[in-house]
Short mmCIF file of C-alpha atoms in Angstrom, two decimals:
data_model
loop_
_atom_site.label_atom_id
_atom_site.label_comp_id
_atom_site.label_asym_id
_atom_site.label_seq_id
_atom_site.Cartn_x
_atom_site.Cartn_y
_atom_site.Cartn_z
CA UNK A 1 165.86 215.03 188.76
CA UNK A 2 166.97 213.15 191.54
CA UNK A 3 169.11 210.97 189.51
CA UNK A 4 171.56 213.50 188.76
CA UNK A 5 172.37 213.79 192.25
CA UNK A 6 175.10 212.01 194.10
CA UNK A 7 173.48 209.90 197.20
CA UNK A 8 174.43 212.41 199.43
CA UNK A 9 172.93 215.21 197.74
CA UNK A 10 170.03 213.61 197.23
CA UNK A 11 169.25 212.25 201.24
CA UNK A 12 170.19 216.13 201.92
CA UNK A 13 167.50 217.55 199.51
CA UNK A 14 165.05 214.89 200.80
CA UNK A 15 165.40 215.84 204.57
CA UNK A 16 164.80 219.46 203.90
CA UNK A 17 161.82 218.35 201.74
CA UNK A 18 160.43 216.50 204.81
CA UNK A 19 161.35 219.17 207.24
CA UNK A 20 158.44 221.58 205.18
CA UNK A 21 155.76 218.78 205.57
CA UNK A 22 156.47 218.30 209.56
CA UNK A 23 153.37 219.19 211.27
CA UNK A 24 154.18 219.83 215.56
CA UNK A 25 150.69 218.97 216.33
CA UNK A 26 150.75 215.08 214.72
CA UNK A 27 154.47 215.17 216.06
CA UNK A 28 152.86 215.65 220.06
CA UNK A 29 150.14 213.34 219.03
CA UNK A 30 152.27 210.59 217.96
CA UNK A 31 154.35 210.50 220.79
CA UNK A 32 152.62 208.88 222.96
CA UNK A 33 152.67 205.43 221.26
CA UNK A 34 156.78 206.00 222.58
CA UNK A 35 157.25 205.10 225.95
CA UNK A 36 160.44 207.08 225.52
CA UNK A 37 160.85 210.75 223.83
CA UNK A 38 161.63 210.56 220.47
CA UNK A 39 162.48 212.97 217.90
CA UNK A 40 159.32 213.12 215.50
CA UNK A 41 158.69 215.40 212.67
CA UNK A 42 154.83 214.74 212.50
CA UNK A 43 154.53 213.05 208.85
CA UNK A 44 151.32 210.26 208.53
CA UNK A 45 152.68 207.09 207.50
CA UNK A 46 150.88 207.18 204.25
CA UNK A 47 152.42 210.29 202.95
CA UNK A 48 156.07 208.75 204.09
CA UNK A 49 154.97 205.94 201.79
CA UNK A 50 154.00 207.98 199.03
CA UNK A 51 157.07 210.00 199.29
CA UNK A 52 159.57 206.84 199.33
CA UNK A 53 157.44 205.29 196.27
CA UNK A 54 157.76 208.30 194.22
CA UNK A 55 161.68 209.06 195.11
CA UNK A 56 162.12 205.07 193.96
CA UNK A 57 160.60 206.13 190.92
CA UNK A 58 162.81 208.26 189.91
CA UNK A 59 166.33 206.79 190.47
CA UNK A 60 165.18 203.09 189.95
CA UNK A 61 166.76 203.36 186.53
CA UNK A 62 170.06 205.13 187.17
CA UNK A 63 171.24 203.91 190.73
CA UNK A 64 172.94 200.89 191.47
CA UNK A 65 171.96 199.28 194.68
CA UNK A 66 174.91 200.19 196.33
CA UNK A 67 174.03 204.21 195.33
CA UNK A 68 171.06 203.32 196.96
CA UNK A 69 172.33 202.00 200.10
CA UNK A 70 174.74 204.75 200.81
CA UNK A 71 172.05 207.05 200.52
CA UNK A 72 169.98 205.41 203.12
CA UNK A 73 173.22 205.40 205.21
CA UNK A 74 173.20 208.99 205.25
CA UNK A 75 169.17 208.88 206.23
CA UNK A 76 170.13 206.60 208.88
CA UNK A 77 171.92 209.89 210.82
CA UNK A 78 169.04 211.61 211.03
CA UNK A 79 167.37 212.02 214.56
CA UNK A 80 163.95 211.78 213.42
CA UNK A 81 161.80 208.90 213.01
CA UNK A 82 160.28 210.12 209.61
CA UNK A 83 163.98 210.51 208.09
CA UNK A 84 164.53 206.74 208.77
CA UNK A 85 161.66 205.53 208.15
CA UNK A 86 161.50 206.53 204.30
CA UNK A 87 164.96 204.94 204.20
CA UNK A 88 163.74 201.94 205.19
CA UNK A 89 160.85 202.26 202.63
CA UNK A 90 163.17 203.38 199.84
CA UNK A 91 164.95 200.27 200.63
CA UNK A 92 162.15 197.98 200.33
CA UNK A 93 161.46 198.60 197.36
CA UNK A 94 165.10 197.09 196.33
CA UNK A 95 164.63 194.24 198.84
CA UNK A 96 164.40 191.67 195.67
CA UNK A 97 168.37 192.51 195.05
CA UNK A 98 169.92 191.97 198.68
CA UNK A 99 171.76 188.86 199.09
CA UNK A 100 172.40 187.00 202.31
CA UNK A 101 176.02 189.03 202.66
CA UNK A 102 174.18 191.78 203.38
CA UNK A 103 172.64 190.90 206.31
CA UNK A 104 176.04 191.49 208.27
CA UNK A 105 175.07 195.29 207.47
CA UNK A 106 171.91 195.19 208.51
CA UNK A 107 172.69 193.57 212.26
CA UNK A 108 175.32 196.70 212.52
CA UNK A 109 172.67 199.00 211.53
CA UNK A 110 170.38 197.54 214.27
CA UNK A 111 173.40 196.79 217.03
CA UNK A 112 174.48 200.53 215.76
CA UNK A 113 170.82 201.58 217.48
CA UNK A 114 170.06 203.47 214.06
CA UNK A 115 167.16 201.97 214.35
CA UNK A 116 166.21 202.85 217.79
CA UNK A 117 162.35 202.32 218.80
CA UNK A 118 160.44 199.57 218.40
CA UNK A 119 158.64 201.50 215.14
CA UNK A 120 161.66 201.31 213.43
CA UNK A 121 162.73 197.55 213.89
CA UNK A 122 159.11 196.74 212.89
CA UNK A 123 159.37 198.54 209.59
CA UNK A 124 162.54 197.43 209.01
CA UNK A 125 162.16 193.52 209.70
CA UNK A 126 159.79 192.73 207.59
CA UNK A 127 160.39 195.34 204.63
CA UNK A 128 163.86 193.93 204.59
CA UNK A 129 165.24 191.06 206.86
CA UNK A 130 161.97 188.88 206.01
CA UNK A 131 162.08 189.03 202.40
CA UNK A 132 165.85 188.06 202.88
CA UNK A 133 165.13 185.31 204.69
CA UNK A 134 162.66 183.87 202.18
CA UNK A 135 165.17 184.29 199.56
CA UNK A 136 168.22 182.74 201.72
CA UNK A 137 166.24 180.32 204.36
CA UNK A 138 169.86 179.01 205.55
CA UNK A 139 170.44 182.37 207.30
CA UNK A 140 167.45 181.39 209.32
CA UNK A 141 169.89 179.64 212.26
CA UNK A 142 172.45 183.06 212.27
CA UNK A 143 169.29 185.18 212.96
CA UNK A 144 168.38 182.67 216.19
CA UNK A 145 171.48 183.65 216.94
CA UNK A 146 170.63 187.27 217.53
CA UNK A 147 168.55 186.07 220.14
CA UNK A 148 171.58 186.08 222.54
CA UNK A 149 172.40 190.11 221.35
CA UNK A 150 173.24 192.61 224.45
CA UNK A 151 171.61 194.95 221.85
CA UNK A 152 167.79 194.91 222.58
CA UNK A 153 166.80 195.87 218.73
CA UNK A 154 169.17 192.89 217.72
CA UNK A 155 166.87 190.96 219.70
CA UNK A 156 163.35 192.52 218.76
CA UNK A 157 164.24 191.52 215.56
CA UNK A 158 165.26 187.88 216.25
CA UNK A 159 161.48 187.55 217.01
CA UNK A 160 160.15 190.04 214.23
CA UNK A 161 161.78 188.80 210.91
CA UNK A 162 159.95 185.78 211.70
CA UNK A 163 156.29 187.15 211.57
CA UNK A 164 156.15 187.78 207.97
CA UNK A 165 157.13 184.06 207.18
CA UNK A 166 154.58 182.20 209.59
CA UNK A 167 151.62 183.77 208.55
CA UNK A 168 152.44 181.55 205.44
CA UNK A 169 153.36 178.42 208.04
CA UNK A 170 157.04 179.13 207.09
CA UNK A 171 160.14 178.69 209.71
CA UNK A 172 157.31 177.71 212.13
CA UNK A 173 159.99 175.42 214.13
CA UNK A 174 162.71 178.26 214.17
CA UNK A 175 159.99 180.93 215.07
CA UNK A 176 159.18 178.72 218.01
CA UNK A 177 162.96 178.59 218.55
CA UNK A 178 162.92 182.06 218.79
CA UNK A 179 160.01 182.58 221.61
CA UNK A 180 161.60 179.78 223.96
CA UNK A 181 165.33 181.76 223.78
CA UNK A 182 163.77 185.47 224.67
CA UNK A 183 160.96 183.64 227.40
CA UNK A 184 163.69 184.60 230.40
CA UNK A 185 164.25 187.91 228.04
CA UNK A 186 163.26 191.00 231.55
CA UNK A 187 162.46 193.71 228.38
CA UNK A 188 158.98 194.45 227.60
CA UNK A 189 159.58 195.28 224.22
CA UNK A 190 160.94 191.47 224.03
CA UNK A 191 158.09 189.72 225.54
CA UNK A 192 155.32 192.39 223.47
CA UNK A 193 157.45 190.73 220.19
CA UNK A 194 157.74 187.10 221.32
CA UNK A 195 153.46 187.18 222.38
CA UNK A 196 153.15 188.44 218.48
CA UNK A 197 155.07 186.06 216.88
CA UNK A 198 153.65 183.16 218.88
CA UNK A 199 149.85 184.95 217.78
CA UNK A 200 150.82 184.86 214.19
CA UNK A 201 152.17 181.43 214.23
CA UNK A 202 149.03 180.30 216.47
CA UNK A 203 147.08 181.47 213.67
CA UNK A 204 148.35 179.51 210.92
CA UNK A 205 148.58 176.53 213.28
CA UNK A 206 146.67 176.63 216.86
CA UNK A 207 147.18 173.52 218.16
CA UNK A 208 150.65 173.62 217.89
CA UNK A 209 150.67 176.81 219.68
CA UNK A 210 148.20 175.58 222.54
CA UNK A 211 150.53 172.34 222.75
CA UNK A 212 153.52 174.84 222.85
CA UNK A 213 151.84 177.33 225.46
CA UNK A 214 150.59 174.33 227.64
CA UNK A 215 154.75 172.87 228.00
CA UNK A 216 156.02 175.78 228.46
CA UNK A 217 153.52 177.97 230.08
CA UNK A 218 155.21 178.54 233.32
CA UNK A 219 158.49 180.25 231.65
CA UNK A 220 156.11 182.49 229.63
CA UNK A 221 156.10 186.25 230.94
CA UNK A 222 152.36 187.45 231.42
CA UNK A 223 153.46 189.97 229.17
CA UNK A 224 153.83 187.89 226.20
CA UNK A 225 150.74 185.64 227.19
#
């Protein structure tokens, strides 16, 4: 039982467990959505999800969040996407208990490049920074901050925590905030974010996007139009 195990022990026994479902074929295969290499072990999504769900399961009644935090610490070492990724997941299901002091963690964990594709931050921002920010809207005007990051997964997420919450027409004017801070932004993992948040928000309210995209359109990379 996974409960009887210390964090430590338990991310150990977990990363062994995923090493026997890696499959090299899906790994090769799902590299090319990477512009750069990354280290893959070739697990679908859906069985990552499964796996996370049932782990939760079975320590949601004897961890504390902090138990569950340091074992996702110890995830967060591991080279390969997968690893991370059902840290993330394991996290999200705790999401409900983070409070906004956490969220100084969770910049170092980005700035920190555990998180180090663009996979990653995506799973990660709204799993956990986006519920935060519904729960604690004042920490909307530190995460505009992260707009001015040298760290460019700082930044992705500046622009991705904010997708979750306009689809609802939530922290519409901050998302918009957001877009006009990364326009001059030369990465195209920046401008690929900023044109999705501006969709998503477009979608909930177009003609304040066309209104938007007709002032502006001249600072707007082609990439994000």
């Amino acid at each position: 039982m996974k409960q009887e195990l210390s964090p430590h022990q338990a991310a150990e026994e977990i990363i062994l467990y995923l090493k026997k479902l890696a499959d090299p074929q899906f790994a090769q295969q799902s590299q090319r959505f990477f512009k750069e290499p990354v280290s893959l072990l070739g697990i679908p999504s859906a069985e990552l999800r499964r796996q996370a769900k049932q782990f939760f399961q079975e320590i949601k009644n004897f961890w504390t969040l902090n138990q569950v935090l340091e074992f996702s610490r110890h995830l967060f070492s591991s080279p390969y996407v997968e690893v991370r990724a059902l840290a993330i997941l394991v996290l999200s299901h705790n999401a409900h208990f983070f409070e906004k002091h956490h969220l100084a963690e969770f910049k170092s964990w980005l700035a920190n490049n555990y998180f180090d594709n663009w996979a990653l931050v995506d799973l990660f921002c709204p799993n956990i920074i986006s519920p935060l920010l519904d729960k604690n809207p004042e920490i909307a005007s530190e995460l505009l901050q992260w707009t001015t990051s040298t760290n460019l997964w700082v930044r992705r997420s500046a622009a991705v925590s904010f997708i979750r919450p306009v689809r609802t027409s939530r922290f519409l004017a901050e998302a918009y905030q957001v877009a006009k801070r990364l326009f001059s932004d030369k990465e195209d993992l920046i401008q690929k974010a900023v044109g999705w948040l501006l969709r998503e928000a477009g979608k909930t309210d177009m003609r304040r996007l066309e209104k938007f995209l007709l002032r502006h359109g001249p600072l707007i990379p082609r990439t994000t139009l």
